[in-house]
mmCIF file of C-alpha atoms in Angstrom:
data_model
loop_
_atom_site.group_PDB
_atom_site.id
_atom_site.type_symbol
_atom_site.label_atom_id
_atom_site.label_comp_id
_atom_site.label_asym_id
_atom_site.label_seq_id
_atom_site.Cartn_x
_atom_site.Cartn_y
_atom_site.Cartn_z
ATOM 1 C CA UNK A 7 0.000 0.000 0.000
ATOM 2 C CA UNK A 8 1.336 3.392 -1.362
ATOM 3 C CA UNK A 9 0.821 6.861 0.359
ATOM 4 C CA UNK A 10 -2.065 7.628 -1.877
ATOM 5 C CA UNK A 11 -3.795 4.449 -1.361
ATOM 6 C CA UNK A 12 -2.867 5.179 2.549
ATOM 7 C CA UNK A 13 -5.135 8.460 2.007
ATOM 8 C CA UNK A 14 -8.191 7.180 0.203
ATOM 9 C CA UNK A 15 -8.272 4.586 2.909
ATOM 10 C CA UNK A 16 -8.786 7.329 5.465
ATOM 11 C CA UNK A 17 -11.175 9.298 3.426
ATOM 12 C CA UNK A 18 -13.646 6.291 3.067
ATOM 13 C CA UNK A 19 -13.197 5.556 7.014
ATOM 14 C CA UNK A 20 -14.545 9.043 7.689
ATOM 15 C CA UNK A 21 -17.332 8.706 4.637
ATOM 16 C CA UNK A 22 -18.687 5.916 6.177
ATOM 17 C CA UNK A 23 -18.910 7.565 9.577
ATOM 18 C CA UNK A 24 -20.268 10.393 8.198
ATOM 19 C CA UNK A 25 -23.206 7.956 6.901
ATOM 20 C CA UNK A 26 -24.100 6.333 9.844
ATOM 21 C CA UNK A 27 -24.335 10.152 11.792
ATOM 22 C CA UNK A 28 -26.701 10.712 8.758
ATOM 23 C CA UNK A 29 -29.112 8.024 9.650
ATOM 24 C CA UNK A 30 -28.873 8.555 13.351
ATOM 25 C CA UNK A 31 -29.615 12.422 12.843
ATOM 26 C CA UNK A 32 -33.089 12.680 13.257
ATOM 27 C CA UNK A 33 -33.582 9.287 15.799
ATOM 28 C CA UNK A 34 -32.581 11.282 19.045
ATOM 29 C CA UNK A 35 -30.240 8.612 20.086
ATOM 30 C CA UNK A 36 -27.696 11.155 21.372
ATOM 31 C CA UNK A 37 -25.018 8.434 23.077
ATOM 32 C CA UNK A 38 -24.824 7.015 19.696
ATOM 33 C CA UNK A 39 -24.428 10.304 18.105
ATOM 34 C CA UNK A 40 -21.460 10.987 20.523
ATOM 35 C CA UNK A 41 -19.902 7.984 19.860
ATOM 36 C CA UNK A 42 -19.782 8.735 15.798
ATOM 37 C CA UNK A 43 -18.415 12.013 17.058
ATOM 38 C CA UNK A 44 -15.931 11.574 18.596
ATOM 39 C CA UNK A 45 -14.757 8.646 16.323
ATOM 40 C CA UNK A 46 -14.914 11.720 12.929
ATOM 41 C CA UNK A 47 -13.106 13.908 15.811
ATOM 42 C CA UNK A 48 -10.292 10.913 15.647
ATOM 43 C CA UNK A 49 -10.312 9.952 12.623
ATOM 44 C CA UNK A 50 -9.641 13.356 11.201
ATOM 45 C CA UNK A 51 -7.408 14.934 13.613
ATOM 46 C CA UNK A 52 -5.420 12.050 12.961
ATOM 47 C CA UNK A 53 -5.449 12.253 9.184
ATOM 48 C CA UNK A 54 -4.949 15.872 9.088
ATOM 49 C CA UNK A 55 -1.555 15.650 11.407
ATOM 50 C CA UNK A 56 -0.114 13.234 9.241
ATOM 51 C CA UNK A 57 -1.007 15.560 6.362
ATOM 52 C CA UNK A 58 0.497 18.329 7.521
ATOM 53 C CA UNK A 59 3.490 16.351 8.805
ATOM 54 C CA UNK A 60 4.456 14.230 5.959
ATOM 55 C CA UNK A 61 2.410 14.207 3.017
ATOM 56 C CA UNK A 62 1.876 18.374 2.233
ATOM 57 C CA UNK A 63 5.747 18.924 2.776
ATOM 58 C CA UNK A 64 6.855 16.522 0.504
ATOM 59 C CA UNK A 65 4.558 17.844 -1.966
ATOM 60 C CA UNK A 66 5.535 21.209 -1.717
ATOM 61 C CA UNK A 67 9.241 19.795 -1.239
ATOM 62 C CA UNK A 68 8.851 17.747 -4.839
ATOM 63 C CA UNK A 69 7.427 20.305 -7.020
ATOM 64 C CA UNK A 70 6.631 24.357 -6.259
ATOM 65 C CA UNK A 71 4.061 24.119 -8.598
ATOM 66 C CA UNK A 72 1.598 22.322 -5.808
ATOM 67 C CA UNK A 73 1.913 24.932 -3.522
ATOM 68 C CA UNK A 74 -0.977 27.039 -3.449
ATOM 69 C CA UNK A 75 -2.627 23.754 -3.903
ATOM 70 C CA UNK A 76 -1.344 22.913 -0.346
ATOM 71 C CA UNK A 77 -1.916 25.991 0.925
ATOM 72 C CA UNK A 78 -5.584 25.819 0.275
ATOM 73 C CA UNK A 79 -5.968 22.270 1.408
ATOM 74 C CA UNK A 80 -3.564 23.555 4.656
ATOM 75 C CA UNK A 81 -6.588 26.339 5.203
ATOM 76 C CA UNK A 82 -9.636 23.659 4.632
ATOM 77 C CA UNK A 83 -7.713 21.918 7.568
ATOM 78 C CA UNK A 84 -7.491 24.714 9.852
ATOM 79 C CA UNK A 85 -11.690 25.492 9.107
ATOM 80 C CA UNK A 86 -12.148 21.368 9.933
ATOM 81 C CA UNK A 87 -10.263 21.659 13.273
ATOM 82 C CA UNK A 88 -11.946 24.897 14.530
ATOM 83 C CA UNK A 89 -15.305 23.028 13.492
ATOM 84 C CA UNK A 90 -13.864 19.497 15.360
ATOM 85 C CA UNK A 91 -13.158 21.504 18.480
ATOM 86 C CA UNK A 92 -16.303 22.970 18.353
ATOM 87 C CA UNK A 93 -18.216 19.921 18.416
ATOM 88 C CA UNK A 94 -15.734 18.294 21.128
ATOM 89 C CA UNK A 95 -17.070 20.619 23.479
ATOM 90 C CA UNK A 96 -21.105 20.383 22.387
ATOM 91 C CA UNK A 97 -23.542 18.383 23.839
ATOM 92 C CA UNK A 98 -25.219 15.824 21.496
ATOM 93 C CA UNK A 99 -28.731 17.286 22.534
ATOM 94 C CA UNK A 100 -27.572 20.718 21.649
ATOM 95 C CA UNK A 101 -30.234 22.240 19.262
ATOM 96 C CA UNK A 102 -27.526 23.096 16.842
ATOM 97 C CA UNK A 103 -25.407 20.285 17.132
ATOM 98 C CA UNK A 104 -26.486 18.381 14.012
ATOM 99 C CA UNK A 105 -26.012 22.289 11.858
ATOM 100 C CA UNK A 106 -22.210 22.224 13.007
ATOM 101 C CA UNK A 107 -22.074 18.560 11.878
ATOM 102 C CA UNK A 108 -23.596 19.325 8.781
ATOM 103 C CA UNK A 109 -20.987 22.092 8.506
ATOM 104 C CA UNK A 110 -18.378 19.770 9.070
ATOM 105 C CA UNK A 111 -19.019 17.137 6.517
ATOM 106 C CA UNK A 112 -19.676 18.948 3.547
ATOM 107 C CA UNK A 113 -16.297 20.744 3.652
ATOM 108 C CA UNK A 114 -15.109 17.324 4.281
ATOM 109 C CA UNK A 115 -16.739 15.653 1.451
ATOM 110 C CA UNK A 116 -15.859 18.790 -0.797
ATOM 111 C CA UNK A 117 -11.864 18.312 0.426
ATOM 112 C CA UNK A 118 -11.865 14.756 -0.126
ATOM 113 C CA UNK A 119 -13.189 14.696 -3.738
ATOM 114 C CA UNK A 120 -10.391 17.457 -4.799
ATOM 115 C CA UNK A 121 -8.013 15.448 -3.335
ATOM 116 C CA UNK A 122 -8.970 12.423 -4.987
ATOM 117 C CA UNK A 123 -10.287 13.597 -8.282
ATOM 118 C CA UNK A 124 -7.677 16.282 -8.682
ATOM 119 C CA UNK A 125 -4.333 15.946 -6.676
ATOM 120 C CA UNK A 126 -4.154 11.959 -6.380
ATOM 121 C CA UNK A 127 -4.243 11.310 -9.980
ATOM 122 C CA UNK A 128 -1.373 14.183 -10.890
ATOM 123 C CA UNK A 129 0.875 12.986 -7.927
ATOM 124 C CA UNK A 130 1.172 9.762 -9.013
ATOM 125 C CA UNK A 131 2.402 10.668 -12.172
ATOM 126 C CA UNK A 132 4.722 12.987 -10.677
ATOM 127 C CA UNK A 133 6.192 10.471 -7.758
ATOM 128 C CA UNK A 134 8.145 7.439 -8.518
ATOM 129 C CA UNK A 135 6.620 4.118 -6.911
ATOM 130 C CA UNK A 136 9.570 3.832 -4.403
ATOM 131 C CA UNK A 137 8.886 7.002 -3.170
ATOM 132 C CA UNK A 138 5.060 6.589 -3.073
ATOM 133 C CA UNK A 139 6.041 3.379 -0.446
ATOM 134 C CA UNK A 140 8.457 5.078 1.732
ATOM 135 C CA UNK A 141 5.947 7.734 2.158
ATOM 136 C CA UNK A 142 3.458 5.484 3.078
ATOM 137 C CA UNK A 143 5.882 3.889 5.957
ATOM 138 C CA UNK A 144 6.100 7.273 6.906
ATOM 139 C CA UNK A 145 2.269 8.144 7.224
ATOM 140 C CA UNK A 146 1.836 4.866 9.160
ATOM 141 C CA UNK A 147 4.432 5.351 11.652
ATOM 142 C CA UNK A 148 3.199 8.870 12.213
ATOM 143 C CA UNK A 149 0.038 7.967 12.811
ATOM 144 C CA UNK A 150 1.706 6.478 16.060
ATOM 145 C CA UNK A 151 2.751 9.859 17.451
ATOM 146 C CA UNK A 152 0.243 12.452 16.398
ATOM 147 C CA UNK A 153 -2.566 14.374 18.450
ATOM 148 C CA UNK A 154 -5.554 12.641 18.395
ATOM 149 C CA UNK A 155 -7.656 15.865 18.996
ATOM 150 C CA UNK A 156 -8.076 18.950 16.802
ATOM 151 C CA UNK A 157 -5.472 21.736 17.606
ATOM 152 C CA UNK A 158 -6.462 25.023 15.261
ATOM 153 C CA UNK A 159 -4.612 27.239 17.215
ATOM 154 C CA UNK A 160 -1.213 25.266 16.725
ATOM 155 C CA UNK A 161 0.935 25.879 13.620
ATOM 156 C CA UNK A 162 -0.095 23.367 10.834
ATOM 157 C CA UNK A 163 3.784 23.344 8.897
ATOM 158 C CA UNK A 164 7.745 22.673 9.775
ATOM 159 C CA UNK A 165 9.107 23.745 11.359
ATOM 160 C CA UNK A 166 6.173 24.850 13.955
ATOM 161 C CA UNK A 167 4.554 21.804 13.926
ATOM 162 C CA UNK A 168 7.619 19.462 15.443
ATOM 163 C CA UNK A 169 5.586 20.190 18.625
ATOM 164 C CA UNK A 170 3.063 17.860 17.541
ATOM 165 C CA UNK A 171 4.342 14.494 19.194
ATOM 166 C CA UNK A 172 4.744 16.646 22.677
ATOM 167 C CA UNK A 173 1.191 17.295 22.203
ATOM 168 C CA UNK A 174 0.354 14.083 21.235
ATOM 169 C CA UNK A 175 1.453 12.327 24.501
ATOM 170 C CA UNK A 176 -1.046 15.041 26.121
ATOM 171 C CA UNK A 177 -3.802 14.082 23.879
ATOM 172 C CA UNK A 178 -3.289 10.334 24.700
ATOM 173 C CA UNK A 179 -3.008 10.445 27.960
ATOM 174 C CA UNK A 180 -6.335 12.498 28.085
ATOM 175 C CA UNK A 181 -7.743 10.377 25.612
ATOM 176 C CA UNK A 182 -6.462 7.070 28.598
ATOM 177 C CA UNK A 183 -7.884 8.520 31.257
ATOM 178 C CA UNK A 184 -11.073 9.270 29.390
ATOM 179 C CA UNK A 185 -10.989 5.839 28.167
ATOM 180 C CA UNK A 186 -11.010 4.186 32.053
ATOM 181 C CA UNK A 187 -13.647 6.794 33.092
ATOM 182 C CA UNK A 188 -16.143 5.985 30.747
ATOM 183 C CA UNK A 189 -15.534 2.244 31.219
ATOM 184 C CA UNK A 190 -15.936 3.081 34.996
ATOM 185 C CA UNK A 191 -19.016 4.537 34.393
ATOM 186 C CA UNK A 192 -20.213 1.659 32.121
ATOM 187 C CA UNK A 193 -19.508 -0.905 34.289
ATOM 188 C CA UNK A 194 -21.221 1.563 37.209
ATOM 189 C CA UNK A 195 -24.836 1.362 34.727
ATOM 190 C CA UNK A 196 -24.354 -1.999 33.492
ATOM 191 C CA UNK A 197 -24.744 -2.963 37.558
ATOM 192 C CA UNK A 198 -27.310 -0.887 38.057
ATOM 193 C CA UNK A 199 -29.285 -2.000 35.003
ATOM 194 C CA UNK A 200 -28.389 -5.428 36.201
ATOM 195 C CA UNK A 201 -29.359 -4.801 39.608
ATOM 196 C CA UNK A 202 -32.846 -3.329 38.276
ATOM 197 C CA UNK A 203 -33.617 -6.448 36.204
ATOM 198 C CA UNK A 204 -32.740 -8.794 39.289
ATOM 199 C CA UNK A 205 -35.139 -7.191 41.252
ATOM 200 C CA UNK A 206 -37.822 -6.790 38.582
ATOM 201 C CA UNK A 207 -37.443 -10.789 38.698
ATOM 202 C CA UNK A 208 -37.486 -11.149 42.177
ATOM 203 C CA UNK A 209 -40.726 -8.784 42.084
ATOM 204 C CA UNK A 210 -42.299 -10.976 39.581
ATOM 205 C CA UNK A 211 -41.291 -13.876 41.152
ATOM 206 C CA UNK A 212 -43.112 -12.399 44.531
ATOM 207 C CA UNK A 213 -45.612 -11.700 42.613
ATOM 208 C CA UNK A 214 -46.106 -15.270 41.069
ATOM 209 C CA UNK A 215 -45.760 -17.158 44.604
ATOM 210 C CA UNK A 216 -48.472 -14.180 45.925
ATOM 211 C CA UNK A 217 -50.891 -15.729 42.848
ATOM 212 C CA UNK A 218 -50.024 -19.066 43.114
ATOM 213 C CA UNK A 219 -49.721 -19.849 46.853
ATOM 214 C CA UNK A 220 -53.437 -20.366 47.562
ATOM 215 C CA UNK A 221 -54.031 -22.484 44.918
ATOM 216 C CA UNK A 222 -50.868 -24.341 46.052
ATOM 217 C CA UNK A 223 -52.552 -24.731 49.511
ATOM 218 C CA UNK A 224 -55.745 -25.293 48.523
ATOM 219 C CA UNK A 225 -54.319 -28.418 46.564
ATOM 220 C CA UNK A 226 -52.285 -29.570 49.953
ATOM 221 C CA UNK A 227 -55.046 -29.629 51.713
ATOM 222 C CA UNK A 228 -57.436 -31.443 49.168
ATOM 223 C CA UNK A 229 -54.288 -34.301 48.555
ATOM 224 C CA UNK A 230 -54.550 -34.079 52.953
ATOM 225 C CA UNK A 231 -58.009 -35.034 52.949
ATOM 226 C CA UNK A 232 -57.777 -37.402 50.040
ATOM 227 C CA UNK A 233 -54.936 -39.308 52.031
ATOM 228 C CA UNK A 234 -57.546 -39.102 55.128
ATOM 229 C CA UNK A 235 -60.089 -40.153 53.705
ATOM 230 C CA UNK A 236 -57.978 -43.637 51.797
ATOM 231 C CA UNK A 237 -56.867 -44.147 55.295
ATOM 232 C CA UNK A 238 -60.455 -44.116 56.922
ATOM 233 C CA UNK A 239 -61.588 -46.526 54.207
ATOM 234 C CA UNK A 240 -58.519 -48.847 54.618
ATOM 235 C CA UNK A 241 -59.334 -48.934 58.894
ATOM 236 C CA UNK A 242 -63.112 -49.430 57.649
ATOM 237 C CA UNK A 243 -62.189 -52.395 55.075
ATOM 238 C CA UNK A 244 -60.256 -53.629 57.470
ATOM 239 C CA UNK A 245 -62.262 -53.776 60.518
ATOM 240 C CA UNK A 246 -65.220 -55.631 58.360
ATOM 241 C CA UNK A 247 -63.111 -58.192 57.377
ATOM 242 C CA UNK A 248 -61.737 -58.998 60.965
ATOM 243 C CA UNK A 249 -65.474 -59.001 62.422
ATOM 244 C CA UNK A 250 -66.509 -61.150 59.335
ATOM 245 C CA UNK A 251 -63.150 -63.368 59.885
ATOM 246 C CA UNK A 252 -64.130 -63.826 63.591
ATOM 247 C CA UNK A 253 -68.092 -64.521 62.980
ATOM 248 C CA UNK A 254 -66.906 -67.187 60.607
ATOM 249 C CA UNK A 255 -64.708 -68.379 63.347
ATOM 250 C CA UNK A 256 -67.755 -68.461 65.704
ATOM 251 C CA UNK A 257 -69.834 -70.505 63.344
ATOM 252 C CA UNK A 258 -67.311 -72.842 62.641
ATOM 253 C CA UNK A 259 -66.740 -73.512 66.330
ATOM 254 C CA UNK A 260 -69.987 -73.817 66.402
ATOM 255 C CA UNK A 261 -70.638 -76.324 64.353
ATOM 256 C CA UNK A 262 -67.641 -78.990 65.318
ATOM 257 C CA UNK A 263 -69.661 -78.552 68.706
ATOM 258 C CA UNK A 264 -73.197 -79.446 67.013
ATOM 259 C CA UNK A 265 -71.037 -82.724 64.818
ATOM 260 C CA UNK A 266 -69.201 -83.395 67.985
ATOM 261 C CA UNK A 267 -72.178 -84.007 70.471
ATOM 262 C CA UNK A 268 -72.899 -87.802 71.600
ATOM 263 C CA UNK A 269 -76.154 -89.047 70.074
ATOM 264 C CA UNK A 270 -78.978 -89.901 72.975
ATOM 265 C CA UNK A 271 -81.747 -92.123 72.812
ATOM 266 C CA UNK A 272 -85.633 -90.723 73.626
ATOM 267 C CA UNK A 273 -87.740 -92.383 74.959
ATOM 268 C CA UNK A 274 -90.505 -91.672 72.088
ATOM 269 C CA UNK A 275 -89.351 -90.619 69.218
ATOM 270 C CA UNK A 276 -85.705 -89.483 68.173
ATOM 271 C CA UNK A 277 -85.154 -85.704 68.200
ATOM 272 C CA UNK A 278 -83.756 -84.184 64.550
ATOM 273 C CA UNK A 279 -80.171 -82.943 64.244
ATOM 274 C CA UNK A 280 -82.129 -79.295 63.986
ATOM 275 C CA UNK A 281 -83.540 -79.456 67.489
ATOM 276 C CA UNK A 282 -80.293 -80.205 68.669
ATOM 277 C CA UNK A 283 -78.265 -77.553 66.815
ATOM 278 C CA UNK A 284 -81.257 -74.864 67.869
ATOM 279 C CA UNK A 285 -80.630 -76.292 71.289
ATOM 280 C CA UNK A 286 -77.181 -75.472 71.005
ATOM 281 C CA UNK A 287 -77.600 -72.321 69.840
ATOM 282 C CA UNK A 288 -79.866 -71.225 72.519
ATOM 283 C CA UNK A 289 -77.413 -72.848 74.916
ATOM 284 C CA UNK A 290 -74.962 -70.691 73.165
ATOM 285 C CA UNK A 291 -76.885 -67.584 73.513
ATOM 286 C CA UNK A 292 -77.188 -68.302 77.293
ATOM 287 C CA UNK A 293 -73.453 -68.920 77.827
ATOM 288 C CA UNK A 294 -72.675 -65.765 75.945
ATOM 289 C CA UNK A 295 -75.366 -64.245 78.548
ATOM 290 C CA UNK A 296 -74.645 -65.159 82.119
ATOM 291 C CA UNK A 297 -77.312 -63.106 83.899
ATOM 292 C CA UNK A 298 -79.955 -64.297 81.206
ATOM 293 C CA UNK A 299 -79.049 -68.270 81.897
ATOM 294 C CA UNK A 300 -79.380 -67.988 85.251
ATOM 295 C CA UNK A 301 -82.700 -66.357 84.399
ATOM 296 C CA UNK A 302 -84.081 -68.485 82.048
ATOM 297 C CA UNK A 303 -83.008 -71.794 84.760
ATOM 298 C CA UNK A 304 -85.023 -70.265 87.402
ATOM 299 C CA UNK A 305 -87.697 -69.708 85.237
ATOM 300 C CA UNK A 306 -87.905 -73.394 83.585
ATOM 301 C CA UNK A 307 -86.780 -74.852 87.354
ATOM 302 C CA UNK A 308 -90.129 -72.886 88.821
ATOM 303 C CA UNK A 309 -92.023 -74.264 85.775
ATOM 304 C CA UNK A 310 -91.266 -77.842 86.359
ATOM 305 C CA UNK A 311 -91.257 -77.889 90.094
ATOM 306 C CA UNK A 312 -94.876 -76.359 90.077
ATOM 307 C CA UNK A 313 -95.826 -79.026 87.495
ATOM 308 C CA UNK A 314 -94.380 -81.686 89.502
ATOM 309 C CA UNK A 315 -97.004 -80.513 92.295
ATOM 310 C CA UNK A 316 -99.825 -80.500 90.710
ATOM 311 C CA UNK A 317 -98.495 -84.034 89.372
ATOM 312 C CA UNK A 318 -98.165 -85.346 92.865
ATOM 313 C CA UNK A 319 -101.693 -83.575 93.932
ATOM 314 C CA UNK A 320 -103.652 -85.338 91.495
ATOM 315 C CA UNK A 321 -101.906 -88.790 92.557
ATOM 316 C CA UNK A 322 -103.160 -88.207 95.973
ATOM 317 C CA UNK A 323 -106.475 -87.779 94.891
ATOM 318 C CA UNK A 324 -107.000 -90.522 92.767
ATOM 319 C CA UNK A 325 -106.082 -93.225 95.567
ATOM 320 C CA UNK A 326 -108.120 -91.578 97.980
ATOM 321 C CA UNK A 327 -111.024 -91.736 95.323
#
């Protein structure tokens, strides 16, 4: 890459900056505005240093014929920096912020396209190749050690403008601690903004528990009495089948009794297996009922002694008859 090719590389940085300013201009986003700013406030200070440093002088240096050529470029410079510095010290919401920028870029745009329709194409029929590339080295390396911000006040040719690399170390430093402060202060929102979208989560998780927590214990205590109410029928299942176990157990008792009883003879007739087991049952019944056996012995007792009585009575009468 030659020195003129070095140039036109610069002039289509600062193009293309000026086209993103001209589709932010009427947005109101003013950080992004600064931040185009100050990169065109960069960007040119830079380029017009290593102008004035390298390139215009060897022009002038190579042929006398350039030099009101020079001279008039050297003066669009001077009207750019006094415009730069202007802008480095407005406010993006300034009213007449955008009208300076304005300012700014067409006598930009108007010095670029003389440079590169007019002076390019003649200088690089007037320089040899080799000197074209050790130019170029030049431009680079000075790019290094030049002020990064606009200086109008401060002569723009040798030998006045050997200060330049003391001022750049000024500018750089600035440009450092300007650099960590605005990092600082990014860092400083990006916690805050992260702070305020923790807490708008916590809020809407608050929020969520606040809606769902009666539901939540509604449901608990429908699954409590659900589990109560399994357990109640469990205890109930369970309790039928042990009184239904033991009644079985009962009757079966019951019956090896009734199968197990000795057989007696009557004197008339022979009593059915059903008397007996209804006997059984009632002598059951009176076993499970002490007070009501003893009751039902007196009572049958009283029964046959009274009938025994009247037995005896009537005997006496008939052998007295």
């Amino acid at each position: 890459m030659d020195a003129i090719a070095l140039l036109k590389q610069d002039h289509a940085v600062i193009q293309k900056l000026f086209k993103r300013y001209e589709t932010l201009k009427h947005r109101g986003d003013t950080e992004k505005k600064q931040e185009i700013a100050r990169r065109v406030i960069l960007e040119l200070s830079i380029h017009a240093a290593i102008e004035e440093q390298i390139f215009y002088p060897s022009v002038k240096v190579h042929d006398s014929r350039w030099v009101a050529r020079i001279d008039k470029a050297l003066e669009e410079h001077r009207v750019a920096k006094w415009e730069l510095a202007a802008l480095q010290k407005m406010d993006p919401r300034d009213s007449r912020f955008d009208a300076r920028f304005a300012v700014l870029v067409q006598n930009m745009l108007h010095h670029i396209e003389e440079e590169e329709n007019e002076l390019f194409p003649s200088l690089r029929r007037a320089f040899a190749q080799e000197e074209l590339d050790s130019m170029a080295d030049a431009l680079a390396l000075a790019k290094r050690a030049v002020p990064t911000r606009p200086h109008p006040r401060l002569p723009d040719e040798p030998p006045g403008n050997l200060v330049m690399p003391l001022v750049a170390v000024v500018d750089r430093s600035r440009d450092l601690v300007t650099e960590l402060v605005e990092r600082g202060l990014a860092w400083v929102r990006q916690l805050a903004q992260d702070g305020r979208e923790r807490t708008q989560d916590l809020e809407m998780e608050a929020r969520r528990w606040t809606y769902e927590a009666p539901g939540q214990a509604l449901k608990a205590s429908s699954d409590m009495l659900e589990e109560t109410q399994d357990v109640a029928r469990d205890a109930t299942r369970r309790a039928r089948r042990v009184a239904e176990d033991a009644a079985n157990d009962v009757a079966n008792r019951v019956a090896e009794v009734v199968e197990g009883e000795p057989r007696r003879k009557a004197s008339g007739t022979r009593r059915s297996t059903t008397a007996r087991v209804g006997r059984l049952q009632g002598s059951v019944t009176l076993q499970t009922s002490p007070a009501a056996g003893r009751t039902a012995r007196q009572r049958s007792g009283g029964k046959s002694s009274k009938a025994s009585k009247r037995t005896s009575s009537q005997a006496k009468a008939s052998k007295r008859s």
